[in-house]
Every structure is written in C-alpha cells, then in structure tokens.
Amino acid sequence: MRFPTKQESQLRNEVAILQNLHHPGIVNLECMFETPERVFVVMEKLHGDMLEMILSSEKSRLPERITKFMVTQILVALRNLHFKNIVHCDLKPENVLLASAEPFPQVKLCDFGFARIIGEKSFRRSVVGTPAYLAPEVLRSKGYNRSLDMWSVGVIVYVSLSGTFPFNEDEDINDQIQNAAFMYPPNPWKEISGEAIDLINNLLQVKMRKRYSVDKSLSHPWLQDYQTWLDLREFETRIGERYITHESDDARWEIHAYTHNLEYPKHFIMAPNPDDMEEDP
C-alpha cells in the first residue's frame, strides 16, 4: 500500500476544488490521470505570473493603472470563489498567472492546494499559505474565513505598487503581521495615490470584521476609475467575453465621460435591441 505524500494530498485537494470551478479568472483543469507511482494533472497553458511581471518591469514595480487592471480581475475571480464558499488560502503574485505577455493581460488564479471549503461564519484553524502573505488570524490560530484572502490581496497591491513587501522577513515577521506594523517609505510611496494607500489600509486590517470584503474593495474609489473601466472593457471586447464589468454600469460611465469632456469609445455604445423597439399598440 502506498500512502500519499503531503504534496500529493495538496494536489488531490486542488483537483477536487478545480473540478467544481469554471470561471475565466481561474485556471482551467484540462485533465488528471495517475499511474501506480504518480499523479499527473494537466492545466491550461499560460504565460508567466504576476511576480515575474513585477520584477521584469522598468522600476521593478507596476504602475497604478496596470495594478488596478489586474487587481480588479483578481477580485472578480475571488468573488466567484467566495460565493461558492471556497477560500484560496495562498494568494500571492506567483499564483496569479498571465494568459499573455500583453501589457494588460488576462489574469487567472492558480495553485489551489491549500484551498478550503468554508462557510461565512465557520472558522478553520490549520496554518495554511505563505508566511509573507499570511493574515494575523492564521498566525494566532484563531480560525479564519473568507477575509483571509482579502488580507493577501492587500499584500499583493502593496507589492505590485512598491516592489517590496510590507513586512520585513529579516525581522520577526509574525509580530509585524499580527500588529499590522508596516510603513509607506517616501520612495516610492510619495508617487502613489492616497486612494491606493487607503485601499491597502482597509485590506490590511488585523480585525477580520473591519477588513474590506471583495464587493467593498471593488466599490472602492481607487478601482472605481474611468480609465480602469475603459481598460477592462477594451480587454473584454478583445476576448469577446464580458465577465469583469457589468452592463448596468455603462450608462454611469458614459455620463461621467460626457460631464468631464472625456472621450467615450463609440464601439462601447450598445446597438438597441430590436425586440425592445416594438411600438406600443
């Protein structure tokens, strides 16, 4: 009898999770097969990850515009996970894969080996994830829920915009995380908007009940930005699938463009549906 290794258990957990997930922002499981000795999992082919993109950029950090574009996609994928009571538990830039080498790429979450199925108020207590991205409640063994992932999103935003970690691994990182002891050094934070810093502050909240949810984050002024919406709509138009923005927001952004003398792309204006144009009897 062969007993599964820790890595194999994580792999089987990942497969079990991915088999029930079908979303453009989550890596697609193509197939799985096994021999008496090994387990093989085939995922869709993608192009690098967010960490590589950050490190290879000109300043070893990403501009706000690109970060907003990618973080919005991460949050939309997380919303799908959390709706299904799944917590990723190991969100970090290495687990945000890119579908192409384009400046504004589609992103997909991967590596669900630590993922857990959990309810809104149910709490797990096992230690999961990568230390630099771990939420305080995990380190304290106090149990965790969906908000665990939101702390990790806060770290991702910080890393993307600065190219550095909010918490210093050379010192006692656990104490830093449990006290949210991080700073915004003038280089580079003096160049970064106050709205970005405000979102990070609301995500890196030690108390889970104070930490922003997915929907609250998506509604934050930093992400509710006309240029970000344009970038996302251009992307959706290019791939022929709308899953990030919603048509209920179209009129709001069209009015915003008109009142601020901004250009509103004509190809975003929906042609009227003939069925809606029938004359009243």
Short mmCIF file of C-alpha atoms in Angstrom, two decimals:
data_model
loop_
_atom_site.label_atom_id
_atom_site.label_comp_id
_atom_site.label_asym_id
_atom_site.label_seq_id
_atom_site.Cartn_x
_atom_site.Cartn_y
_atom_site.Cartn_z
CA MET A 1 0.00 0.00 0.00
CA ARG A 2 1.33 3.46 -0.94
CA PHE A 3 0.50 6.33 1.39
CA PRO A 4 0.02 9.75 -0.22
CA THR A 5 2.68 12.38 0.39
CA LYS A 6 1.84 15.88 1.60
CA GLN A 7 2.36 17.20 -1.94
CA GLU A 8 0.08 14.55 -3.39
CA SER A 9 -2.63 15.37 -0.84
CA GLN A 10 -2.41 19.04 -1.81
CA LEU A 11 -2.58 18.11 -5.49
CA ARG A 12 -5.68 15.98 -4.97
CA ASN A 13 -7.25 18.80 -2.96
CA GLU A 14 -6.51 21.20 -5.81
CA VAL A 15 -8.08 18.86 -8.36
CA ALA A 16 -11.20 18.39 -6.21
CA ILE A 17 -11.59 22.18 -5.94
CA LEU A 18 -10.88 22.95 -9.61
CA GLN A 19 -13.31 20.31 -10.86
CA ASN A 20 -16.11 22.48 -9.47
CA LEU A 21 -14.75 25.81 -10.69
CA HIS A 22 -15.42 27.17 -14.16
CA HIS A 23 -14.58 30.85 -14.43
CA PRO A 24 -12.45 32.88 -16.88
CA GLY A 25 -10.40 34.22 -13.96
CA ILE A 26 -9.48 30.77 -12.62
CA VAL A 27 -7.01 28.38 -14.25
CA ASN A 28 -8.74 25.62 -16.19
CA LEU A 29 -8.12 21.98 -15.24
CA GLU A 30 -7.75 20.07 -18.52
CA CYS A 31 -7.47 16.54 -17.14
CA MET A 32 -5.97 14.30 -14.46
CA PHE A 33 -4.60 10.77 -14.68
CA GLU A 34 -2.45 8.58 -12.48
CA THR A 35 -0.16 5.57 -12.54
CA PRO A 36 0.64 3.33 -9.56
CA GLU A 37 3.58 5.64 -8.84
CA ARG A 38 2.49 9.14 -9.83
CA VAL A 39 -0.40 11.55 -10.24
CA PHE A 40 -0.47 13.78 -13.34
CA VAL A 41 -2.52 16.96 -13.61
CA VAL A 42 -2.78 18.94 -16.86
CA MET A 43 -3.69 22.63 -16.66
CA GLU A 44 -4.28 25.12 -19.47
CA LYS A 45 -1.10 26.67 -20.87
CA LEU A 46 -0.48 30.22 -19.65
CA HIS A 47 2.30 32.81 -19.87
CA GLY A 48 4.23 33.56 -16.68
CA ASP A 49 2.89 35.10 -13.49
CA MET A 50 2.35 38.45 -11.81
CA LEU A 51 5.58 38.25 -9.80
CA GLU A 52 7.64 37.86 -12.98
CA MET A 53 5.78 40.82 -14.45
CA ILE A 54 6.56 42.97 -11.39
CA LEU A 55 10.25 42.01 -11.28
CA SER A 56 10.80 42.48 -15.03
CA SER A 57 9.11 45.89 -15.19
CA GLU A 58 11.23 49.02 -15.60
CA LYS A 59 11.14 50.07 -11.93
CA SER A 60 10.61 46.55 -10.53
CA ARG A 61 7.08 47.64 -9.67
CA LEU A 62 3.90 48.11 -11.68
CA PRO A 63 2.15 51.41 -12.46
CA GLU A 64 -1.16 52.04 -10.72
CA ARG A 65 -3.06 51.72 -13.98
CA ILE A 66 -1.84 48.16 -14.66
CA THR A 67 -2.14 47.17 -10.99
CA LYS A 68 -5.78 48.32 -10.92
CA PHE A 69 -6.48 46.37 -14.10
CA MET A 70 -5.03 43.17 -12.61
CA VAL A 71 -6.33 43.56 -9.05
CA THR A 72 -9.88 44.06 -10.35
CA GLN A 73 -9.59 40.73 -12.18
CA ILE A 74 -8.23 39.04 -9.04
CA LEU A 75 -11.17 40.35 -7.01
CA VAL A 76 -13.73 39.22 -9.60
CA ALA A 77 -12.24 35.71 -9.55
CA LEU A 78 -12.24 35.77 -5.73
CA ARG A 79 -15.88 36.82 -5.71
CA ASN A 80 -16.68 33.64 -7.64
CA LEU A 81 -14.66 31.54 -5.17
CA HIS A 82 -16.16 33.14 -2.08
CA PHE A 83 -19.69 32.78 -3.48
CA LYS A 84 -19.00 29.03 -3.59
CA ASN A 85 -17.66 29.10 -0.02
CA ILE A 86 -14.10 28.46 -1.21
CA VAL A 87 -11.15 30.27 0.37
CA HIS A 88 -7.94 30.20 -1.69
CA CYS A 89 -5.66 30.46 1.40
CA ASP A 90 -2.43 31.03 -0.58
CA LEU A 91 -2.93 34.13 -2.71
CA LYS A 92 0.33 35.75 -3.87
CA PRO A 93 1.66 37.17 -7.16
CA GLU A 94 3.22 33.79 -8.07
CA ASN A 95 -0.27 32.29 -8.01
CA VAL A 96 -1.71 34.93 -10.33
CA LEU A 97 -0.97 33.60 -13.82
CA LEU A 98 -0.99 35.65 -17.03
CA ALA A 99 -2.71 34.48 -20.21
CA SER A 100 -0.36 36.51 -22.45
CA ALA A 101 2.66 38.82 -22.49
CA GLU A 102 0.49 41.85 -23.27
CA PRO A 103 0.85 44.98 -21.10
CA PHE A 104 -2.75 44.50 -19.92
CA PRO A 105 -3.06 40.71 -19.64
CA GLN A 106 -5.87 38.45 -18.55
CA VAL A 107 -5.07 37.00 -15.13
CA LYS A 108 -6.08 33.65 -13.69
CA LEU A 109 -5.78 32.37 -10.13
CA CYS A 110 -3.96 29.06 -9.71
CA ASP A 111 -2.49 26.75 -7.06
CA PHE A 112 -5.48 25.63 -5.03
CA GLY A 113 -3.51 23.09 -2.97
CA PHE A 114 -4.27 24.96 0.27
CA ALA A 115 -7.82 25.99 -0.70
CA ARG A 116 -10.64 25.16 1.71
CA ILE A 117 -14.41 24.97 1.51
CA ILE A 118 -15.72 27.10 4.34
CA GLY A 119 -18.87 28.98 5.35
CA GLU A 120 -19.28 32.70 6.04
CA LYS A 121 -19.12 32.25 9.81
CA SER A 122 -17.27 28.95 10.01
CA PHE A 123 -13.64 29.10 11.03
CA ARG A 124 -10.69 26.88 10.20
CA ARG A 125 -7.68 26.68 12.47
CA SER A 126 -4.94 24.92 10.48
CA VAL A 127 -1.97 27.03 9.36
CA VAL A 128 -2.01 27.45 5.59
CA GLY A 129 -0.34 29.62 2.99
CA THR A 130 2.93 31.51 2.52
CA PRO A 131 4.32 33.44 5.56
CA ALA A 132 4.75 36.87 3.92
CA TYR A 133 1.09 36.84 2.80
CA LEU A 134 -0.48 35.21 5.88
CA ALA A 135 -3.22 37.04 7.75
CA PRO A 136 -2.86 37.68 11.52
CA GLU A 137 -5.69 35.31 12.45
CA VAL A 138 -3.87 32.36 10.87
CA LEU A 139 -0.69 33.07 12.83
CA ARG A 140 -2.71 33.34 16.04
CA SER A 141 -4.55 30.07 15.30
CA LYS A 142 -7.78 31.96 15.93
CA GLY A 143 -9.52 30.48 12.93
CA TYR A 144 -10.29 32.19 9.67
CA ASN A 145 -12.92 32.67 6.97
CA ARG A 146 -13.15 34.38 3.57
CA SER A 147 -11.46 37.53 4.85
CA LEU A 148 -8.16 35.62 4.93
CA ASP A 149 -7.91 36.09 1.15
CA MET A 150 -8.60 39.81 1.44
CA TRP A 151 -5.53 40.35 3.63
CA SER A 152 -3.48 38.62 0.91
CA VAL A 153 -4.96 40.95 -1.72
CA GLY A 154 -3.76 43.89 0.39
CA VAL A 155 -0.22 42.48 0.40
CA ILE A 156 -0.41 41.88 -3.37
CA VAL A 157 -1.43 45.51 -4.02
CA TYR A 158 1.41 46.75 -1.78
CA VAL A 159 3.98 44.50 -3.52
CA SER A 160 2.75 45.38 -7.01
CA LEU A 161 2.93 49.15 -6.44
CA SER A 162 6.21 49.23 -4.50
CA GLY A 163 8.17 46.13 -5.50
CA THR A 164 8.71 45.43 -1.78
CA PHE A 165 6.92 43.55 0.99
CA PRO A 166 5.05 45.47 3.69
CA PHE A 167 6.57 43.13 6.28
CA ASN A 168 10.32 42.60 6.65
CA GLU A 169 11.29 38.92 6.64
CA ASP A 170 14.69 39.74 8.17
CA GLU A 171 12.96 40.57 11.45
CA ASP A 172 10.17 38.83 13.36
CA ILE A 173 7.61 38.81 10.56
CA ASN A 174 4.93 37.18 12.73
CA ASP A 175 4.90 40.10 15.19
CA GLN A 176 4.81 42.61 12.34
CA ILE A 177 1.84 40.90 10.71
CA GLN A 178 -0.11 40.45 13.95
CA ASN A 179 0.24 44.17 14.66
CA ALA A 180 -0.07 45.31 11.03
CA ALA A 181 3.27 47.04 11.61
CA PHE A 182 4.15 48.31 8.15
CA MET A 183 5.04 51.67 6.66
CA TYR A 184 4.97 53.57 3.38
CA PRO A 185 8.56 54.79 2.73
CA PRO A 186 8.62 58.01 0.64
CA ASN A 187 10.44 56.12 -2.09
CA PRO A 188 8.24 55.07 -3.89
CA TRP A 189 5.03 55.84 -1.96
CA LYS A 190 5.19 59.61 -2.46
CA GLU A 191 4.48 58.87 -6.14
CA ILE A 192 1.47 56.65 -5.39
CA SER A 193 -2.08 57.92 -4.89
CA GLY A 194 -3.70 58.29 -1.50
CA GLU A 195 -6.63 56.20 -2.77
CA ALA A 196 -4.32 53.22 -3.36
CA ILE A 197 -2.91 53.57 0.16
CA ASP A 198 -6.44 53.84 1.59
CA LEU A 199 -7.48 50.55 -0.02
CA ILE A 200 -4.34 48.81 1.28
CA ASN A 201 -5.04 50.15 4.79
CA ASN A 202 -8.59 48.78 4.65
CA LEU A 203 -7.39 45.36 3.47
CA LEU A 204 -4.52 45.03 5.95
CA GLN A 205 -6.81 45.29 8.96
CA VAL A 206 -5.93 42.97 11.85
CA LYS A 207 -9.59 42.60 12.88
CA MET A 208 -11.42 40.48 10.33
CA ARG A 209 -14.72 42.33 10.76
CA LYS A 210 -13.01 45.61 9.79
CA ARG A 211 -11.26 44.18 6.74
CA TYR A 212 -12.76 45.01 3.35
CA SER A 213 -14.70 42.28 1.53
CA VAL A 214 -14.48 41.60 -2.21
CA ASP A 215 -17.51 43.76 -3.02
CA LYS A 216 -16.36 46.62 -0.80
CA SER A 217 -12.94 46.52 -2.44
CA LEU A 218 -14.42 46.54 -5.95
CA SER A 219 -16.51 49.57 -4.94
CA HIS A 220 -13.50 51.48 -3.59
CA PRO A 221 -12.75 54.79 -5.38
CA TRP A 222 -9.29 53.57 -6.41
CA LEU A 223 -10.87 50.83 -8.54
CA GLN A 224 -13.99 52.80 -9.49
CA ASP A 225 -11.98 54.72 -12.02
CA TYR A 226 -12.97 55.64 -15.58
CA GLN A 227 -9.60 54.67 -17.10
CA THR A 228 -9.68 51.30 -15.32
CA TRP A 229 -13.19 50.68 -16.61
CA LEU A 230 -12.08 51.58 -20.15
CA ASP A 231 -9.09 49.23 -19.93
CA LEU A 232 -11.30 46.39 -18.71
CA ARG A 233 -13.95 47.00 -21.37
CA GLU A 234 -11.30 47.07 -24.11
CA PHE A 235 -9.96 43.78 -22.78
CA GLU A 236 -13.42 42.18 -22.65
CA THR A 237 -14.15 43.41 -26.17
CA ARG A 238 -10.87 41.92 -27.38
CA ILE A 239 -11.51 38.45 -25.94
CA GLY A 240 -15.23 38.51 -26.76
CA GLU A 241 -16.41 37.77 -23.22
CA ARG A 242 -17.81 40.10 -20.59
CA TYR A 243 -17.26 38.86 -17.04
CA ILE A 244 -15.48 41.68 -15.19
CA THR A 245 -17.58 44.77 -15.86
CA HIS A 246 -21.37 44.86 -15.92
CA GLU A 247 -23.63 46.49 -18.47
CA SER A 248 -25.58 48.15 -15.65
CA ASP A 249 -22.56 50.47 -15.20
CA ASP A 250 -22.34 51.51 -18.86
CA ALA A 251 -24.71 54.46 -18.60
CA ARG A 252 -22.96 55.78 -15.49
CA TRP A 253 -19.56 55.82 -17.20
CA GLU A 254 -20.99 57.28 -20.39
CA ILE A 255 -22.48 60.16 -18.37
CA HIS A 256 -19.18 60.53 -16.49
CA ALA A 257 -17.30 60.87 -19.78
CA TYR A 258 -19.81 63.40 -21.13
CA THR A 259 -19.82 65.59 -18.00
CA HIS A 260 -15.99 65.59 -17.78
CA ASN A 261 -15.44 66.16 -21.51
CA LEU A 262 -13.77 62.76 -21.87
CA GLU A 263 -13.87 60.54 -24.91
CA TYR A 264 -16.29 57.62 -24.70
CA PRO A 265 -15.44 54.88 -27.24
CA LYS A 266 -18.23 54.55 -29.79
CA HIS A 267 -17.79 50.79 -30.04
CA PHE A 268 -18.90 50.53 -26.39
CA ILE A 269 -22.30 52.02 -27.20
CA MET A 270 -24.70 49.12 -27.47
CA ALA A 271 -26.94 48.96 -30.50
CA PRO A 272 -30.59 48.94 -29.43
CA ASN A 273 -32.23 45.55 -29.28
CA PRO A 274 -34.95 45.32 -31.99
CA ASP A 275 -37.16 43.42 -29.54
CA ASP A 276 -37.09 46.43 -27.23
CA MET A 277 -38.13 48.81 -30.00
CA GLU A 278 -41.57 47.40 -30.73
CA GLU A 279 -44.20 50.11 -30.85
CA ASP A 280 -46.87 50.16 -28.20
CA PRO A 281 -50.24 49.03 -29.55
#
